[in-house]
Every structure is written in structure tokens, then in C-alpha cells.
PDB file of C-alpha atoms in Angstrom:
ATOM      1  CA  MET P   1       0.000   0.000   0.000  1.00 43.00           C
ATOM      2  CA  THR P   2       1.478   3.337  -1.024  1.00 47.00           C
ATOM      3  CA  GLN P   3       1.842   5.864   1.775  1.00 50.00           C
ATOM      4  CA  THR P   4       1.143   9.520   1.090  1.00 54.00           C
ATOM      5  CA  ALA P   5       4.142  11.739   1.650  1.00 55.00           C
ATOM      6  CA  PRO P   6       3.647  14.270   4.462  1.00 58.00           C
ATOM      7  CA  ALA P   7       2.978  17.862   3.453  1.00 67.00           C
ATOM      8  CA  MET P   8       6.117  19.891   3.974  1.00 84.00           C
ATOM      9  CA  PRO P   9       6.423  23.634   4.517  1.00 92.00           C
ATOM     10  CA  ARG P  10       9.079  25.401   2.467  1.00 94.00           C
ATOM     11  CA  LEU P  11      11.900  27.683   3.500  1.00 97.00           C
ATOM     12  CA  ASN P  12      11.549  31.406   2.850  1.00 97.00           C
ATOM     13  CA  GLU P  13       7.778  31.104   2.450  1.00 97.00           C
ATOM     14  CA  PRO P  14       5.096  32.039   5.016  1.00 97.00           C
ATOM     15  CA  ALA P  15       4.955  29.472   7.808  1.00 98.00           C
ATOM     16  CA  PRO P  16       1.639  27.586   7.989  1.00 97.00           C
ATOM     17  CA  ALA P  17      -0.843  29.553  10.086  1.00 97.00           C
ATOM     18  CA  PHE P  18      -2.329  27.856  13.135  1.00 97.00           C
ATOM     19  CA  GLU P  19      -4.648  28.442  16.062  1.00 97.00           C
ATOM     20  CA  ALA P  20      -4.349  25.809  18.757  1.00 96.00           C
ATOM     21  CA  PRO P  21      -4.932  25.159  22.466  1.00 97.00           C
ATOM     22  CA  THR P  22      -1.798  25.286  24.603  1.00 97.00           C
ATOM     23  CA  THR P  23      -0.834  25.160  28.262  1.00 97.00           C
ATOM     24  CA  HIS P  24      -0.940  28.990  28.164  1.00 98.00           C
ATOM     25  CA  GLY P  25      -4.312  29.262  26.440  1.00 97.00           C
ATOM     26  CA  VAL P  26      -5.097  29.449  22.727  1.00 98.00           C
ATOM     27  CA  LYS P  27      -2.118  30.537  20.626  1.00 98.00           C
ATOM     28  CA  LYS P  28      -1.947  31.640  16.989  1.00 98.00           C
ATOM     29  CA  LEU P  29       1.052  32.116  14.758  1.00 98.00           C
ATOM     30  CA  GLU P  30       0.007  35.756  14.431  1.00 97.00           C
ATOM     31  CA  ASP P  31       0.565  36.195  18.190  1.00 98.00           C
ATOM     32  CA  TYR P  32       4.302  35.986  17.516  1.00 98.00           C
ATOM     33  CA  ARG P  33       4.417  38.660  14.814  1.00 98.00           C
ATOM     34  CA  GLY P  34       7.415  40.920  15.486  1.00 98.00           C
ATOM     35  CA  LYS P  35       9.361  38.173  17.261  1.00 98.00           C
ATOM     36  CA  TRP P  36      11.377  35.172  16.189  1.00 98.00           C
ATOM     37  CA  LEU P  37       9.773  31.852  17.069  1.00 98.00           C
ATOM     38  CA  VAL P  38      11.235  28.397  17.626  1.00 98.00           C
ATOM     39  CA  LEU P  39       8.383  25.921  17.139  1.00 98.00           C
ATOM     40  CA  PHE P  40       9.438  22.400  18.049  1.00 96.00           C
ATOM     41  CA  SER P  41       7.687  19.056  18.224  1.00 93.00           C
ATOM     42  CA  HIS P  42       8.371  15.997  20.334  1.00 91.00           C
ATOM     43  CA  PRO P  43       7.017  12.438  20.108  1.00 88.00           C
ATOM     44  CA  ALA P  44       5.235  12.205  23.458  1.00 89.00           C
ATOM     45  CA  ASP P  45       5.024  13.494  27.013  1.00 93.00           C
ATOM     46  CA  PHE P  46       6.647  11.472  29.815  1.00 95.00           C
ATOM     47  CA  THR P  47       9.381  10.096  27.563  1.00 93.00           C
ATOM     48  CA  PRO P  48      13.036  10.296  28.622  1.00 95.00           C
ATOM     49  CA  VAL P  49      14.676  11.932  25.582  1.00 94.00           C
ATOM     50  CA  CYS P  50      11.904  14.528  25.308  1.00 94.00           C
ATOM     51  CA  THR P  51      12.244  15.285  29.003  1.00 96.00           C
ATOM     52  CA  THR P  52      15.943  16.105  28.573  1.00 97.00           C
ATOM     53  CA  GLU P  53      15.105  18.390  25.641  1.00 96.00           C
ATOM     54  CA  PHE P  54      12.382  20.253  27.513  1.00 96.00           C
ATOM     55  CA  ILE P  55      14.675  20.758  30.485  1.00 97.00           C
ATOM     56  CA  ALA P  56      17.346  22.155  28.162  1.00 97.00           C
ATOM     57  CA  PHE P  57      14.881  24.437  26.342  1.00 98.00           C
ATOM     58  CA  ALA P  58      13.570  25.679  29.699  1.00 98.00           C
ATOM     59  CA  LYS P  59      17.075  26.452  30.949  1.00 98.00           C
ATOM     60  CA  ARG P  60      17.797  28.486  27.808  1.00 98.00           C
ATOM     61  CA  HIS P  61      14.372  30.164  27.648  1.00 98.00           C
ATOM     62  CA  ALA P  62      15.690  33.489  28.963  1.00 98.00           C
ATOM     63  CA  ASP P  63      18.541  33.382  26.427  1.00 98.00           C
ATOM     64  CA  PHE P  64      16.036  33.000  23.595  1.00 98.00           C
ATOM     65  CA  GLN P  65      13.911  35.830  24.950  1.00 98.00           C
ATOM     66  CA  ALA P  66      16.995  38.057  25.192  1.00 98.00           C
ATOM     67  CA  ILE P  67      17.331  37.834  21.393  1.00 98.00           C
ATOM     68  CA  ASN P  68      13.623  38.541  20.750  1.00 98.00           C
ATOM     69  CA  CYS P  69      12.774  34.872  20.279  1.00 98.00           C
ATOM     70  CA  GLU P  70       9.982  32.831  21.842  1.00 98.00           C
ATOM     71  CA  LEU P  71       9.611  29.067  22.298  1.00 98.00           C
ATOM     72  CA  LEU P  72       6.539  26.974  21.494  1.00 98.00           C
ATOM     73  CA  GLY P  73       6.457  23.202  21.974  1.00 97.00           C
ATOM     74  CA  LEU P  74       4.065  20.662  20.492  1.00 95.00           C
ATOM     75  CA  SER P  75       3.101  17.033  20.843  1.00 89.00           C
ATOM     76  CA  ILE P  76       0.059  14.953  20.003  1.00 88.00           C
ATOM     77  CA  ASP P  77      -1.028  14.846  23.621  1.00 92.00           C
ATOM     78  CA  SER P  78      -3.737  16.606  25.628  1.00 95.00           C
ATOM     79  CA  ASN P  79      -3.299  19.724  27.731  1.00 96.00           C
ATOM     80  CA  TYR P  80      -3.930  17.544  30.798  1.00 97.00           C
ATOM     81  CA  SER P  81      -0.976  15.359  29.847  1.00 96.00           C
ATOM     82  CA  HIS P  82       1.201  18.428  29.189  1.00 97.00           C
ATOM     83  CA  ILE P  83       0.320  19.959  32.552  1.00 97.00           C
ATOM     84  CA  ALA P  84       0.983  16.710  34.406  1.00 98.00           C
ATOM     85  CA  TRP P  85       4.345  16.322  32.631  1.00 97.00           C
ATOM     86  CA  GLU P  86       5.331  19.926  33.389  1.00 97.00           C
ATOM     87  CA  ARG P  87       4.513  19.375  37.058  1.00 98.00           C
ATOM     88  CA  ASN P  88       6.509  16.135  37.050  1.00 97.00           C
ATOM     89  CA  ILE P  89       9.554  17.874  35.553  1.00 97.00           C
ATOM     90  CA  LYS P  90       9.349  20.600  38.194  1.00 98.00           C
ATOM     91  CA  GLU P  91       8.980  18.032  40.996  1.00 98.00           C
ATOM     92  CA  LYS P  92      11.585  15.505  39.842  1.00 98.00           C
ATOM     93  CA  PHE P  93      14.149  17.729  38.086  1.00 98.00           C
ATOM     94  CA  GLY P  94      13.588  21.124  39.695  1.00 98.00           C
ATOM     95  CA  VAL P  95      13.003  22.850  36.352  1.00 98.00           C
ATOM     96  CA  GLU P  96       9.948  24.943  35.507  1.00 97.00           C
ATOM     97  CA  ILE P  97       8.678  24.970  31.913  1.00 97.00           C
ATOM     98  CA  GLY P  98       7.933  28.630  31.187  1.00 97.00           C
ATOM     99  CA  PHE P  99       6.828  28.392  27.563  1.00 98.00           C
ATOM    100  CA  PRO P 100       3.553  27.053  26.112  1.00 98.00           C
ATOM    101  CA  ILE P 101       3.036  23.576  24.671  1.00 98.00           C
ATOM    102  CA  ILE P 102       0.480  22.987  21.920  1.00 97.00           C
ATOM    103  CA  ALA P 103      -2.006  20.168  22.562  1.00 96.00           C
ATOM    104  CA  ASP P 104      -2.336  18.839  19.007  1.00 92.00           C
ATOM    105  CA  LEU P 105      -4.713  15.889  19.414  1.00 91.00           C
ATOM    106  CA  SER P 106      -6.246  16.682  16.022  1.00 90.00           C
ATOM    107  CA  MET P 107      -2.755  16.602  14.458  1.00 89.00           C
ATOM    108  CA  GLN P 108      -3.684  19.658  12.359  1.00 93.00           C
ATOM    109  CA  VAL P 109      -0.550  21.633  13.240  1.00 94.00           C
ATOM    110  CA  ALA P 110       1.676  18.566  13.041  1.00 91.00           C
ATOM    111  CA  ARG P 111       0.399  17.716   9.564  1.00 90.00           C
ATOM    112  CA  ALA P 112       0.685  21.316   8.319  1.00 94.00           C
ATOM    113  CA  TYR P 113       4.354  21.371   9.340  1.00 94.00           C
ATOM    114  CA  GLY P 114       5.239  17.865   8.152  1.00 89.00           C
ATOM    115  CA  MET P 115       5.890  16.674  11.707  1.00 89.00           C
ATOM    116  CA  ILE P 116       4.235  13.307  11.061  1.00 82.00           C
ATOM    117  CA  GLN P 117       6.712  11.062   9.255  1.00 72.00           C
ATOM    118  CA  PRO P 118       5.120   7.693   8.272  1.00 64.00           C
ATOM    119  CA  GLY P 119       8.503   5.979   8.219  1.00 55.00           C
ATOM    120  CA  ALA P 120       9.068   6.932  11.859  1.00 50.00           C
ATOM    121  CA  SER P 121       5.599   7.082  13.387  1.00 53.00           C
ATOM    122  CA  ASP P 122       1.985   7.424  12.255  1.00 54.00           C
ATOM    123  CA  THR P 123       0.639   8.876  15.486  1.00 54.00           C
ATOM    124  CA  SER P 124       3.515  10.839  17.010  1.00 72.00           C
ATOM    125  CA  ALA P 125       5.350  13.940  15.871  1.00 75.00           C
ATOM    126  CA  VAL P 126       9.044  13.439  15.184  1.00 81.00           C
ATOM    127  CA  ARG P 127      11.673  15.771  16.633  1.00 89.00           C
ATOM    128  CA  ALA P 128      11.203  18.672  14.247  1.00 93.00           C
ATOM    129  CA  THR P 129      12.305  22.250  14.846  1.00 96.00           C
ATOM    130  CA  PHE P 130      11.154  25.270  12.864  1.00 98.00           C
ATOM    131  CA  ILE P 131      12.550  28.793  13.125  1.00 98.00           C
ATOM    132  CA  ILE P 132      10.111  31.479  12.015  1.00 98.00           C
ATOM    133  CA  ASP P 133      11.142  35.112  11.619  1.00 98.00           C
ATOM    134  CA  PRO P 134       9.266  38.225  12.855  1.00 98.00           C
ATOM    135  CA  GLU P 135       7.427  38.477   9.519  1.00 98.00           C
ATOM    136  CA  GLY P 136       6.043  34.951   9.860  1.00 98.00           C
ATOM    137  CA  VAL P 137       8.405  33.482   7.265  1.00 98.00           C
ATOM    138  CA  LEU P 138       9.856  29.995   7.801  1.00 98.00           C
ATOM    139  CA  ARG P 139      13.620  30.420   7.794  1.00 98.00           C
ATOM    140  CA  ALA P 140      15.009  27.082   9.007  1.00 98.00           C
ATOM    141  CA  MET P 141      13.821  23.573   9.806  1.00 96.00           C
ATOM    142  CA  VAL P 142      15.696  20.646  11.299  1.00 95.00           C
ATOM    143  CA  TYR P 143      14.514  17.058  11.795  1.00 92.00           C
ATOM    144  CA  TYR P 144      15.962  14.564  14.263  1.00 91.00           C
ATOM    145  CA  PRO P 145      15.242  10.838  14.673  1.00 87.00           C
ATOM    146  CA  MET P 146      13.128   9.564  17.540  1.00 84.00           C
ATOM    147  CA  SER P 147      16.154   8.091  19.284  1.00 88.00           C
ATOM    148  CA  ASN P 148      18.375  11.176  19.545  1.00 92.00           C
ATOM    149  CA  GLY P 149      17.898  14.479  21.311  1.00 94.00           C
ATOM    150  CA  ARG P 150      18.588  17.910  19.876  1.00 95.00           C
ATOM    151  CA  SER P 151      21.291  20.361  20.903  1.00 96.00           C
ATOM    152  CA  ILE P 152      19.428  23.434  22.161  1.00 97.00           C
ATOM    153  CA  ASP P 153      22.625  25.490  22.067  1.00 97.00           C
ATOM    154  CA  GLU P 154      22.623  25.082  18.280  1.00 97.00           C
ATOM    155  CA  PHE P 155      19.210  26.720  17.950  1.00 98.00           C
ATOM    156  CA  VAL P 156      20.303  29.703  20.050  1.00 98.00           C
ATOM    157  CA  ARG P 157      23.367  29.975  17.823  1.00 98.00           C
ATOM    158  CA  LEU P 158      21.353  29.621  14.625  1.00 98.00           C
ATOM    159  CA  VAL P 159      18.866  32.348  15.536  1.00 98.00           C
ATOM    160  CA  LYS P 160      21.739  34.696  16.357  1.00 98.00           C
ATOM    161  CA  ALA P 161      23.440  33.820  13.063  1.00 98.00           C
ATOM    162  CA  MET P 162      20.321  34.502  11.008  1.00 98.00           C
ATOM    163  CA  GLN P 163      19.706  37.772  12.810  1.00 98.00           C
ATOM    164  CA  THR P 164      23.279  38.806  12.023  1.00 98.00           C
ATOM    165  CA  SER P 165      22.888  37.838   8.365  1.00 98.00           C
ATOM    166  CA  ASP P 166      19.667  39.830   8.090  1.00 98.00           C
ATOM    167  CA  GLU P 167      21.088  42.924   9.748  1.00 97.00           C
ATOM    168  CA  HIS P 168      24.467  43.051   7.977  1.00 97.00           C
ATOM    169  CA  LYS P 169      23.708  41.258   4.670  1.00 96.00           C
ATOM    170  CA  VAL P 170      26.468  38.711   5.257  1.00 97.00           C
ATOM    171  CA  ALA P 171      26.804  34.930   5.648  1.00 97.00           C
ATOM    172  CA  THR P 172      28.278  33.105   8.615  1.00 98.00           C
ATOM    173  CA  PRO P 173      30.807  30.260   8.466  1.00 97.00           C
ATOM    174  CA  GLU P 174      30.589  26.839  10.091  1.00 97.00           C
ATOM    175  CA  ALA P 175      30.168  27.007  13.886  1.00 96.00           C
ATOM    176  CA  TRP P 176      30.039  30.828  13.811  1.00 98.00           C
ATOM    177  CA  GLN P 177      29.518  32.542  17.145  1.00 97.00           C
ATOM    178  CA  PRO P 178      28.804  36.227  17.851  1.00 96.00           C
ATOM    179  CA  GLY P 179      32.094  38.134  17.661  1.00 96.00           C
ATOM    180  CA  ASP P 180      33.566  35.844  15.000  1.00 98.00           C
ATOM    181  CA  LYS P 181      34.294  37.185  11.530  1.00 98.00           C
ATOM    182  CA  VAL P 182      31.556  36.879   8.921  1.00 98.00           C
ATOM    183  CA  ILE P 183      31.667  36.008   5.223  1.00 97.00           C
ATOM    184  CA  VAL P 184      31.212  38.769   2.667  1.00 96.00           C
ATOM    185  CA  PRO P 185      28.937  37.811  -0.259  1.00 94.00           C
ATOM    186  CA  PRO P 186      31.098  36.826  -3.276  1.00 93.00           C
ATOM    187  CA  PRO P 187      31.280  39.320  -6.160  1.00 93.00           C
ATOM    188  CA  GLY P 188      28.889  38.717  -9.039  1.00 92.00           C
ATOM    189  CA  THR P 189      30.938  40.103 -11.930  1.00 95.00           C
ATOM    190  CA  ALA P 190      34.477  39.735 -13.241  1.00 95.00           C
ATOM    191  CA  ALA P 191      35.149  43.417 -12.550  1.00 93.00           C
ATOM    192  CA  ALA P 192      33.906  43.101  -8.972  1.00 93.00           C
ATOM    193  CA  ALA P 193      36.068  40.008  -8.488  1.00 91.00           C
ATOM    194  CA  GLU P 194      39.119  41.931  -9.714  1.00 90.00           C
ATOM    195  CA  ALA P 195      38.392  44.759  -7.299  1.00 91.00           C
ATOM    196  CA  ARG P 196      37.554  42.551  -4.319  1.00 90.00           C
ATOM    197  CA  VAL P 197      41.142  41.969  -3.139  1.00 82.00           C
ATOM    198  CA  ASP P 198      41.610  45.721  -2.692  1.00 88.00           C
ATOM    199  CA  GLU P 199      38.413  46.370  -0.742  1.00 91.00           C
ATOM    200  CA  GLY P 200      39.959  45.838   2.684  1.00 92.00           C
ATOM    201  CA  TYR P 201      38.561  42.414   3.504  1.00 94.00           C
ATOM    202  CA  GLU P 202      40.480  39.387   4.784  1.00 95.00           C
ATOM    203  CA  CYS P 203      40.544  37.416   1.517  1.00 93.00           C
ATOM    204  CA  THR P 204      41.845  33.910   0.898  1.00 94.00           C
ATOM    205  CA  ASP P 205      40.716  34.241  -2.710  1.00 92.00           C
ATOM    206  CA  TRP P 206      38.351  36.502  -4.656  1.00 92.00           C
ATOM    207  CA  TYR P 207      35.286  34.431  -3.703  1.00 93.00           C
ATOM    208  CA  PHE P 208      36.219  33.816  -0.061  1.00 95.00           C
ATOM    209  CA  CYS P 209      36.527  36.949   2.049  1.00 95.00           C
ATOM    210  CA  LYS P 210      35.767  37.643   5.690  1.00 96.00           C
ATOM    211  CA  LYS P 211      35.369  40.767   7.784  1.00 96.00           C
ATOM    212  CA  ALA P 212      34.830  41.702  11.404  1.00 96.00           C
ATOM    213  CA  LEU P 213      31.578  43.390  12.345  1.00 94.00           C
TER     214      LEU P 213
END
């Protein structure tokens, strides 16, 4: 029997709109207009790998907020399950979950974002992470297998990198951190390439130049 491929959102296009119940009341994508948003899914409440991820997200919540970014979790569980799990994490691990979690029993949000992967699970959302910019545009998405947890530090780093690229019209190299040099866009003409080496950048070659911000 042929399985239908999940619908997938596309980078640099408007993120799928949603309105859904959460542990902080009903939330809509429009509520986050003007802020960056990290929307992330997890397979199920009361599971060990997901618990480690939620603890890590909670510990970095203030760091996300400091860069104008909010967090929004999701799983195909009820609000009652979410609340019980949050209380368990606070009791057993001493960590309070300060961001909302979507209760997506209908799977509408999960399906709109391609979080349901038939090869991994038909009833649970995989570990998917979506970064949406202040204009509601989907800028990055990362999928992880059920068995392995995400690195939350990477999502803090990635949001900072994209904000830097937007502000300064530059690219960032592998493992870039704030304060590191950035990559200048390569010249688009032969004349610009000839002039590039004299423009004051740190150039390895005409197409590969860095600068400090």
C-alpha cells in the first residue's frame, strides 16, 4: 500500500498559520508577529529523551527571549498530559517549563508542518524544529530521529546567526559565534572580483573573504 508523503512547509515562504490550544491558552502564529519563534515538536510526554530536551529548552528560555525569540512546543497529547508532565519535571528535576506547549490531538498543526513522518511514526510527531522570523516566514527547519535528542545550544546559535545575516547582509561560516568574523557575499561580476582583493577584507581568494563586524 502506497503511503502519502507528508505535506512539507518550504523555506523562505510564510509558515503555515495555526490556532491551537496550549498550556498557556489558545495561541496563533500571528501572536508571535514581530518576534522570532522556535516551534518544536516531540514524540510524546513522559518520555526520557523529550524530558531532557524540555529541560534544556527551559534552561535556555531566557537566552532565547533576550534575542527577541519565543519558544513553542508541540506534541500529540492533551493539555492535561502536558500539565501533568510539566509538574513532574518541576517536581523531579527542579526545572519549571515557562513556555507554552500545543495540545495537538487533532494533528492539524503537526500535519501542516510535516511533523508526522510515516517511516518513523503514524501517530507521534518526530523531533522537528522550525525557526520562524518576525514576519512569519519559515527560515530554518531541522529534523531529528526519535532516538536522539537535539542540541538546544545550536538553535540559540542559529537564531543569532540569522539575525546577524539579516542585519548586515552577510553569511556566517561553520560554527560561527557572535564576535567571529563573517563572510562577505562573493562578487557577481568579473570586474567586482578583480576589485575585491583591494576592498579591505580578509581574503583567501576573490570568492572567499571575511570581515569583522
